[in-house]
């Protein structure tokens, strides 16, 4: 096994993870950096590898390590993995390390967390006159109570719901009929008939 044989692996990993990862090929025996792609740490080929800790780990029989944390001199945090590469005789020859800069991911995580944070209630000054909002709320509350979707409401259910909308002032608004008809999934003519019946006498909740 030679560094030239391993180099394509390091190069494609660096291309895949660029610009967020550094890929380093170490010579286990010489304890030197053999090759490096996207050098976030500023190291160069020929620099000391400082892989002394892996000498002890090699006795465990494992050849894959991580992810484990590392820190760059400028304070950026990395998540790293390392793979020991052995020759045909099973002797450790090289170590391939991938060091991923977590900065971009942590920034994105904070941004998403901020968007997912609980929001305050709707300012009443903006919505107290929005009858379409009131319409949607009443319909949503009613179908939750009944446990059925709008399209499966019975005639008695629609009459009861219309009574509630009428009492809430929704049906007294201009151009409310088309919106209510869409919300109840009925035609305008059917809505007028239901509304006429609902206004004749009160309707008890259906059993």
C-alpha positions as protocol buffer text, in pm:
chain_id: "A"
residue {
  index: 1
  type: UNK
  ca { x: 0 y: 0 z: 0 }
}
residue {
  index: 2
  type: UNK
  ca { x: 131 y: 342 z: -98 }
}
residue {
  index: 3
  type: UNK
  ca { x: 10 y: 699 z: -37 }
}
residue {
  index: 4
  type: UNK
  ca { x: -70 y: 723 z: -407 }
}
residue {
  index: 5
  type: UNK
  ca { x: -314 y: 433 z: -372 }
}
residue {
  index: 6
  type: UNK
  ca { x: -494 y: 597 z: -83 }
}
residue {
  index: 7
  type: UNK
  ca { x: -489 y: 953 z: -222 }
}
residue {
  index: 8
  type: UNK
  ca { x: -802 y: 918 z: -444 }
}
residue {
  index: 9
  type: UNK
  ca { x: -1008 y: 825 z: -136 }
}
residue {
  index: 10
  type: UNK
  ca { x: -891 y: 1134 z: 51 }
}
residue {
  index: 11
  type: UNK
  ca { x: -951 y: 1356 z: -249 }
}
residue {
  index: 12
  type: UNK
  ca { x: -1309 y: 1244 z: -312 }
}
residue {
  index: 13
  type: UNK
  ca { x: -1396 y: 1278 z: 57 }
}
residue {
  index: 14
  type: UNK
  ca { x: -1262 y: 1634 z: 54 }
}
residue {
  index: 15
  type: UNK
  ca { x: -1461 y: 1714 z: -260 }
}
residue {
  index: 16
  type: UNK
  ca { x: -1779 y: 1574 z: -108 }
}
residue {
  index: 17
  type: UNK
  ca { x: -1747 y: 1762 z: 220 }
}
residue {
  index: 18
  type: UNK
  ca { x: -1585 y: 2081 z: 91 }
}
residue {
  index: 19
  type: UNK
  ca { x: -1553 y: 2343 z: 226 }
}
residue {
  index: 20
  type: UNK
  ca { x: -1646 y: 2209 z: 568 }
}
residue {
  index: 21
  type: UNK
  ca { x: -1395 y: 1926 z: 610 }
}
residue {
  index: 22
  type: UNK
  ca { x: -1024 y: 1864 z: 614 }
}
residue {
  index: 23
  type: UNK
  ca { x: -896 y: 1521 z: 508 }
}
residue {
  index: 24
  type: UNK
  ca { x: -553 y: 1412 z: 625 }
}
residue {
  index: 25
  type: UNK
  ca { x: -345 y: 1107 z: 541 }
}
residue {
  index: 26
  type: UNK
  ca { x: -87 y: 1022 z: 807 }
}
residue {
  index: 27
  type: UNK
  ca { x: 210 y: 787 z: 789 }
}
residue {
  index: 28
  type: UNK
  ca { x: 167 y: 571 z: 1099 }
}
residue {
  index: 29
  type: UNK
  ca { x: 531 y: 461 z: 1121 }
}
residue {
  index: 30
  type: UNK
  ca { x: 696 y: 798 z: 1047 }
}
residue {
  index: 31
  type: UNK
  ca { x: 428 y: 990 z: 1238 }
}
residue {
  index: 32
  type: UNK
  ca { x: 414 y: 1248 z: 961 }
}
residue {
  index: 33
  type: UNK
  ca { x: 143 y: 1404 z: 747 }
}
residue {
  index: 34
  type: UNK
  ca { x: 169 y: 1247 z: 403 }
}
residue {
  index: 35
  type: UNK
  ca { x: -109 y: 1438 z: 227 }
}
residue {
  index: 36
  type: UNK
  ca { x: -377 y: 1686 z: 322 }
}
residue {
  index: 37
  type: UNK
  ca { x: -682 y: 1819 z: 141 }
}
residue {
  index: 38
  type: UNK
  ca { x: -860 y: 2144 z: 233 }
}
residue {
  index: 39
  type: UNK
  ca { x: -619 y: 2213 z: 523 }
}
residue {
  index: 40
  type: UNK
  ca { x: -839 y: 2383 z: 783 }
}
residue {
  index: 41
  type: UNK
  ca { x: -575 y: 2332 z: 1048 }
}
residue {
  index: 42
  type: UNK
  ca { x: -298 y: 2492 z: 845 }
}
residue {
  index: 43
  type: UNK
  ca { x: -86 y: 2176 z: 847 }
}
residue {
  index: 44
  type: UNK
  ca { x: 122 y: 2069 z: 549 }
}
residue {
  index: 45
  type: UNK
  ca { x: 271 y: 1743 z: 422 }
}
residue {
  index: 46
  type: UNK
  ca { x: 577 y: 1659 z: 630 }
}
residue {
  index: 47
  type: UNK
  ca { x: 439 y: 1811 z: 953 }
}
residue {
  index: 48
  type: UNK
  ca { x: 432 y: 1588 z: 1261 }
}
residue {
  index: 49
  type: UNK
  ca { x: 114 y: 1383 z: 1288 }
}
residue {
  index: 50
  type: UNK
  ca { x: 121 y: 1347 z: 1667 }
}
residue {
  index: 51
  type: UNK
  ca { x: -67 y: 1018 z: 1651 }
}
residue {
  index: 52
  type: UNK
  ca { x: 84 y: 877 z: 1967 }
}
residue {
  index: 53
  type: UNK
  ca { x: -260 y: 814 z: 2119 }
}
residue {
  index: 54
  type: UNK
  ca { x: -349 y: 584 z: 1830 }
}
residue {
  index: 55
  type: UNK
  ca { x: -53 y: 356 z: 1914 }
}
residue {
  index: 56
  type: UNK
  ca { x: -234 y: 253 z: 2230 }
}
residue {
  index: 57
  type: UNK
  ca { x: -570 y: 224 z: 2056 }
}
residue {
  index: 58
  type: UNK
  ca { x: -426 y: -3 z: 1788 }
}
residue {
  index: 59
  type: UNK
  ca { x: -396 y: -280 z: 2044 }
}
residue {
  index: 60
  type: UNK
  ca { x: -776 y: -290 z: 2073 }
}
residue {
  index: 61
  type: UNK
  ca { x: -802 y: -441 z: 1728 }
}
residue {
  index: 62
  type: UNK
  ca { x: -1026 y: -162 z: 1606 }
}
residue {
  index: 63
  type: UNK
  ca { x: -944 y: 32 z: 1293 }
}
residue {
  index: 64
  type: UNK
  ca { x: -1223 y: 292 z: 1297 }
}
residue {
  index: 65
  type: UNK
  ca { x: -1249 y: 566 z: 1559 }
}
residue {
  index: 66
  type: UNK
  ca { x: -1491 y: 849 z: 1620 }
}
residue {
  index: 67
  type: UNK
  ca { x: -1661 y: 1075 z: 1586 }
}
residue {
  index: 68
  type: UNK
  ca { x: -1456 y: 1249 z: 1853 }
}
residue {
  index: 69
  type: UNK
  ca { x: -1417 y: 1624 z: 1924 }
}
residue {
  index: 70
  type: UNK
  ca { x: -1121 y: 1840 z: 1830 }
}
residue {
  index: 71
  type: UNK
  ca { x: -1060 y: 2215 z: 1843 }
}
residue {
  index: 72
  type: UNK
  ca { x: -872 y: 2439 z: 1599 }
}
residue {
  index: 73
  type: UNK
  ca { x: -641 y: 2714 z: 1730 }
}
residue {
  index: 74
  type: UNK
  ca { x: -902 y: 2977 z: 1637 }
}
residue {
  index: 75
  type: UNK
  ca { x: -1162 y: 2805 z: 1856 }
}
residue {
  index: 76
  type: UNK
  ca { x: -1362 y: 2630 z: 1588 }
}
residue {
  index: 77
  type: UNK
  ca { x: -1486 y: 2288 z: 1695 }
}
residue {
  index: 78
  type: UNK
  ca { x: -1444 y: 1981 z: 1480 }
}
residue {
  index: 79
  type: UNK
  ca { x: -1598 y: 1637 z: 1469 }
}
residue {
  index: 80
  type: UNK
  ca { x: -1336 y: 1387 z: 1360 }
}
residue {
  index: 81
  type: UNK
  ca { x: -1316 y: 1026 z: 1248 }
}
residue {
  index: 82
  type: UNK
  ca { x: -1005 y: 820 z: 1182 }
}
residue {
  index: 83
  type: UNK
  ca { x: -945 y: 495 z: 996 }
}
residue {
  index: 84
  type: UNK
  ca { x: -631 y: 282 z: 1033 }
}
residue {
  index: 85
  type: UNK
  ca { x: -517 y: 141 z: 700 }
}
residue {
  index: 86
  type: UNK
  ca { x: -316 y: -184 z: 713 }
}
residue {
  index: 87
  type: UNK
  ca { x: -105 y: -372 z: 462 }
}
residue {
  index: 88
  type: UNK
  ca { x: -162 y: -732 z: 359 }
}
residue {
  index: 89
  type: UNK
  ca { x: 25 y: -853 z: 666 }
}
residue {
  index: 90
  type: UNK
  ca { x: -208 y: -659 z: 895 }
}
residue {
  index: 91
  type: UNK
  ca { x: 52 y: -401 z: 990 }
}
residue {
  index: 92
  type: UNK
  ca { x: -77 y: -45 z: 1041 }
}
residue {
  index: 93
  type: UNK
  ca { x: 68 y: 175 z: 767 }
}
residue {
  index: 94
  type: UNK
  ca { x: -146 y: 487 z: 739 }
}
residue {
  index: 95
  type: UNK
  ca { x: -424 y: 671 z: 918 }
}
residue {
  index: 96
  type: UNK
  ca { x: -689 y: 857 z: 721 }
}
residue {
  index: 97
  type: UNK
  ca { x: -862 y: 1130 z: 921 }
}
residue {
  index: 98
  type: UNK
  ca { x: -1165 y: 1342 z: 831 }
}
residue {
  index: 99
  type: UNK
  ca { x: -1211 y: 1657 z: 1038 }
}
residue {
  index: 100
  type: UNK
  ca { x: -1546 y: 1832 z: 989 }
}
residue {
  index: 101
  type: UNK
  ca { x: -1581 y: 2196 z: 1089 }
}
residue {
  index: 102
  type: UNK
  ca { x: -1905 y: 2217 z: 1289 }
}
residue {
  index: 103
  type: UNK
  ca { x: -1940 y: 2595 z: 1266 }
}
residue {
  index: 104
  type: UNK
  ca { x: -2182 y: 2605 z: 972 }
}
residue {
  index: 105
  type: UNK
  ca { x: -2395 y: 2325 z: 1114 }
}
residue {
  index: 106
  type: UNK
  ca { x: -2413 y: 2478 z: 1461 }
}
residue {
  index: 107
  type: UNK
  ca { x: -2510 y: 2814 z: 1309 }
}
residue {
  index: 108
  type: UNK
  ca { x: -2784 y: 2647 z: 1106 }
}
residue {
  index: 109
  type: UNK
  ca { x: -2902 y: 2460 z: 1414 }
}
residue {
  index: 110
  type: UNK
  ca { x: -2933 y: 2783 z: 1614 }
}
residue {
  index: 111
  type: UNK
  ca { x: -3120 y: 2946 z: 1326 }
}
residue {
  index: 112
  type: UNK
  ca { x: -3367 y: 2658 z: 1300 }
}
residue {
  index: 113
  type: UNK
  ca { x: -3412 y: 2651 z: 1677 }
}
residue {
  index: 114
  type: UNK
  ca { x: -3495 y: 3022 z: 1671 }
}
residue {
  index: 115
  type: UNK
  ca { x: -3759 y: 2968 z: 1403 }
}
residue {
  index: 116
  type: UNK
  ca { x: -3903 y: 2674 z: 1597 }
}
residue {
  index: 117
  type: UNK
  ca { x: -3930 y: 2872 z: 1920 }
}
residue {
  index: 118
  type: UNK
  ca { x: -4283 y: 2934 z: 2052 }
}
residue {
  index: 119
  type: UNK
  ca { x: -4443 y: 3242 z: 1903 }
}
residue {
  index: 120
  type: UNK
  ca { x: -4656 y: 3491 z: 2088 }
}
residue {
  index: 121
  type: UNK
  ca { x: -5029 y: 3512 z: 2028 }
}
residue {
  index: 122
  type: UNK
  ca { x: -5173 y: 3708 z: 1741 }
}
residue {
  index: 123
  type: UNK
  ca { x: -5189 y: 4081 z: 1818 }
}
residue {
  index: 124
  type: UNK
  ca { x: -5559 y: 4150 z: 1872 }
}
residue {
  index: 125
  type: UNK
  ca { x: -5531 y: 4491 z: 1709 }
}
residue {
  index: 126
  type: UNK
  ca { x: -5452 y: 4316 z: 1379 }
}
residue {
  index: 127
  type: UNK
  ca { x: -5704 y: 4034 z: 1395 }
}
residue {
  index: 128
  type: UNK
  ca { x: -6006 y: 4146 z: 1595 }
}
residue {
  index: 129
  type: UNK
  ca { x: -6177 y: 4265 z: 1275 }
}
residue {
  index: 130
  type: UNK
  ca { x: -6068 y: 3974 z: 1057 }
}
residue {
  index: 131
  type: UNK
  ca { x: -6392 y: 3775 z: 1022 }
}
residue {
  index: 132
  type: UNK
  ca { x: -6224 y: 3515 z: 798 }
}
residue {
  index: 133
  type: UNK
  ca { x: -5993 y: 3429 z: 1087 }
}
residue {
  index: 134
  type: UNK
  ca { x: -6296 y: 3395 z: 1311 }
}
residue {
  index: 135
  type: UNK
  ca { x: -6465 y: 3175 z: 1050 }
}
residue {
  index: 136
  type: UNK
  ca { x: -6168 y: 2941 z: 1030 }
}
residue {
  index: 137
  type: UNK
  ca { x: -6139 y: 2917 z: 1407 }
}
residue {
  index: 138
  type: UNK
  ca { x: -6507 y: 2830 z: 1453 }
}
residue {
  index: 139
  type: UNK
  ca { x: -6502 y: 2564 z: 1181 }
}
residue {
  index: 140
  type: UNK
  ca { x: -6179 y: 2412 z: 1313 }
}
residue {
  index: 141
  type: UNK
  ca { x: -6312 y: 2403 z: 1669 }
}
residue {
  index: 142
  type: UNK
  ca { x: -6638 y: 2244 z: 1558 }
}
residue {
  index: 143
  type: UNK
  ca { x: -6484 y: 1961 z: 1355 }
}
residue {
  index: 144
  type: UNK
  ca { x: -6251 y: 1888 z: 1646 }
}
residue {
  index: 145
  type: UNK
  ca { x: -6552 y: 1862 z: 1877 }
}
residue {
  index: 146
  type: UNK
  ca { x: -6735 y: 1629 z: 1640 }
}
residue {
  index: 147
  type: UNK
  ca { x: -6426 y: 1429 z: 1549 }
}
residue {
  index: 148
  type: UNK
  ca { x: -6511 y: 1426 z: 1178 }
}
residue {
  index: 149
  type: UNK
  ca { x: -6386 y: 1626 z: 879 }
}
residue {
  index: 150
  type: UNK
  ca { x: -6600 y: 1900 z: 728 }
}
residue {
  index: 151
  type: UNK
  ca { x: -6712 y: 1689 z: 432 }
}
residue {
  index: 152
  type: UNK
  ca { x: -6864 y: 1431 z: 669 }
}
residue {
  index: 153
  type: UNK
  ca { x: -7069 y: 1673 z: 877 }
}
residue {
  index: 154
  type: UNK
  ca { x: -7440 y: 1589 z: 884 }
}
residue {
  index: 155
  type: UNK
  ca { x: -7712 y: 1839 z: 800 }
}
residue {
  index: 156
  type: UNK
  ca { x: -7780 y: 1884 z: 1171 }
}
residue {
  index: 157
  type: UNK
  ca { x: -7411 y: 1955 z: 1229 }
}
residue {
  index: 158
  type: UNK
  ca { x: -7402 y: 2220 z: 957 }
}
residue {
  index: 159
  type: UNK
  ca { x: -7711 y: 2386 z: 1100 }
}
residue {
  index: 160
  type: UNK
  ca { x: -7553 y: 2401 z: 1444 }
}
residue {
  index: 161
  type: UNK
  ca { x: -7226 y: 2534 z: 1303 }
}
residue {
  index: 162
  type: UNK
  ca { x: -7410 y: 2799 z: 1100 }
}
residue {
  index: 163
  type: UNK
  ca { x: -7592 y: 2910 z: 1416 }
}
residue {
  index: 164
  type: UNK
  ca { x: -7259 y: 2957 z: 1589 }
}
residue {
  index: 165
  type: UNK
  ca { x: -7115 y: 3150 z: 1294 }
}
residue {
  index: 166
  type: UNK
  ca { x: -7426 y: 3367 z: 1281 }
}
residue {
  index: 167
  type: UNK
  ca { x: -7407 y: 3447 z: 1651 }
}
residue {
  index: 168
  type: UNK
  ca { x: -7037 y: 3529 z: 1612 }
}
residue {
  index: 169
  type: UNK
  ca { x: -7126 y: 3787 z: 1347 }
}
residue {
  index: 170
  type: UNK
  ca { x: -6946 y: 3612 z: 1065 }
}
residue {
  index: 171
  type: UNK
  ca { x: -7250 y: 3593 z: 839 }
}
residue {
  index: 172
  type: UNK
  ca { x: -7325 y: 3963 z: 879 }
}
residue {
  index: 173
  type: UNK
  ca { x: -7001 y: 4053 z: 701 }
}
residue {
  index: 174
  type: UNK
  ca { x: -6994 y: 4155 z: 336 }
}
residue {
  index: 175
  type: UNK
  ca { x: -6906 y: 3873 z: 96 }
}
residue {
  index: 176
  type: UNK
  ca { x: -6916 y: 3622 z: 379 }
}
residue {
  index: 177
  type: UNK
  ca { x: -7150 y: 3375 z: 205 }
}
residue {
  index: 178
  type: UNK
  ca { x: -6897 y: 3249 z: -54 }
}
residue {
  index: 179
  type: UNK
  ca { x: -6630 y: 3206 z: 213 }
}
residue {
  index: 180
  type: UNK
  ca { x: -6864 y: 3021 z: 450 }
}
residue {
  index: 181
  type: UNK
  ca { x: -6989 y: 2799 z: 167 }
}
residue {
  index: 182
  type: UNK
  ca { x: -6630 y: 2704 z: 83 }
}
residue {
  index: 183
  type: UNK
  ca { x: -6550 y: 2639 z: 448 }
}
residue {
  index: 184
  type: UNK
  ca { x: -6853 y: 2409 z: 486 }
}
residue {
  index: 185
  type: UNK
  ca { x: -6798 y: 2256 z: 140 }
}
residue {
  index: 186
  type: UNK
  ca { x: -7151 y: 2328 z: 19 }
}
residue {
  index: 187
  type: UNK
  ca { x: -7291 y: 2535 z: -267 }
}
residue {
  index: 188
  type: UNK
  ca { x: -7413 y: 2889 z: -210 }
}
residue {
  index: 189
  type: UNK
  ca { x: -7773 y: 2789 z: -272 }
}
residue {
  index: 190
  type: UNK
  ca { x: -7742 y: 2507 z: -18 }
}
residue {
  index: 191
  type: UNK
  ca { x: -7590 y: 2748 z: 230 }
}
residue {
  index: 192
  type: UNK
  ca { x: -7878 y: 2994 z: 191 }
}
residue {
  index: 193
  type: UNK
  ca { x: -8127 y: 2714 z: 256 }
}
residue {
  index: 194
  type: UNK
  ca { x: -7937 y: 2596 z: 564 }
}
residue {
  index: 195
  type: UNK
  ca { x: -7902 y: 2949 z: 693 }
}
residue {
  index: 196
  type: UNK
  ca { x: -8274 y: 3017 z: 651 }
}
residue {
  index: 197
  type: UNK
  ca { x: -8356 y: 2704 z: 847 }
}
residue {
  index: 198
  type: UNK
  ca { x: -8094 y: 2777 z: 1114 }
}
residue {
  index: 199
  type: UNK
  ca { x: -8241 y: 3123 z: 1176 }
}
residue {
  index: 200
  type: UNK
  ca { x: -8598 y: 2995 z: 1218 }
}
residue {
  index: 201
  type: UNK
  ca { x: -8538 y: 2820 z: 1547 }
}
residue {
  index: 202
  type: UNK
  ca { x: -8247 y: 2721 z: 1773 }
}
residue {
  index: 203
  type: UNK
  ca { x: -8091 y: 2382 z: 1716 }
}
residue {
  index: 204
  type: UNK
  ca { x: -7966 y: 2163 z: 1998 }
}
residue {
  index: 205
  type: UNK
  ca { x: -7637 y: 1982 z: 1963 }
}
residue {
  index: 206
  type: UNK
  ca { x: -7695 y: 1654 z: 1781 }
}
residue {
  index: 207
  type: UNK
  ca { x: -7646 y: 1343 z: 1986 }
}
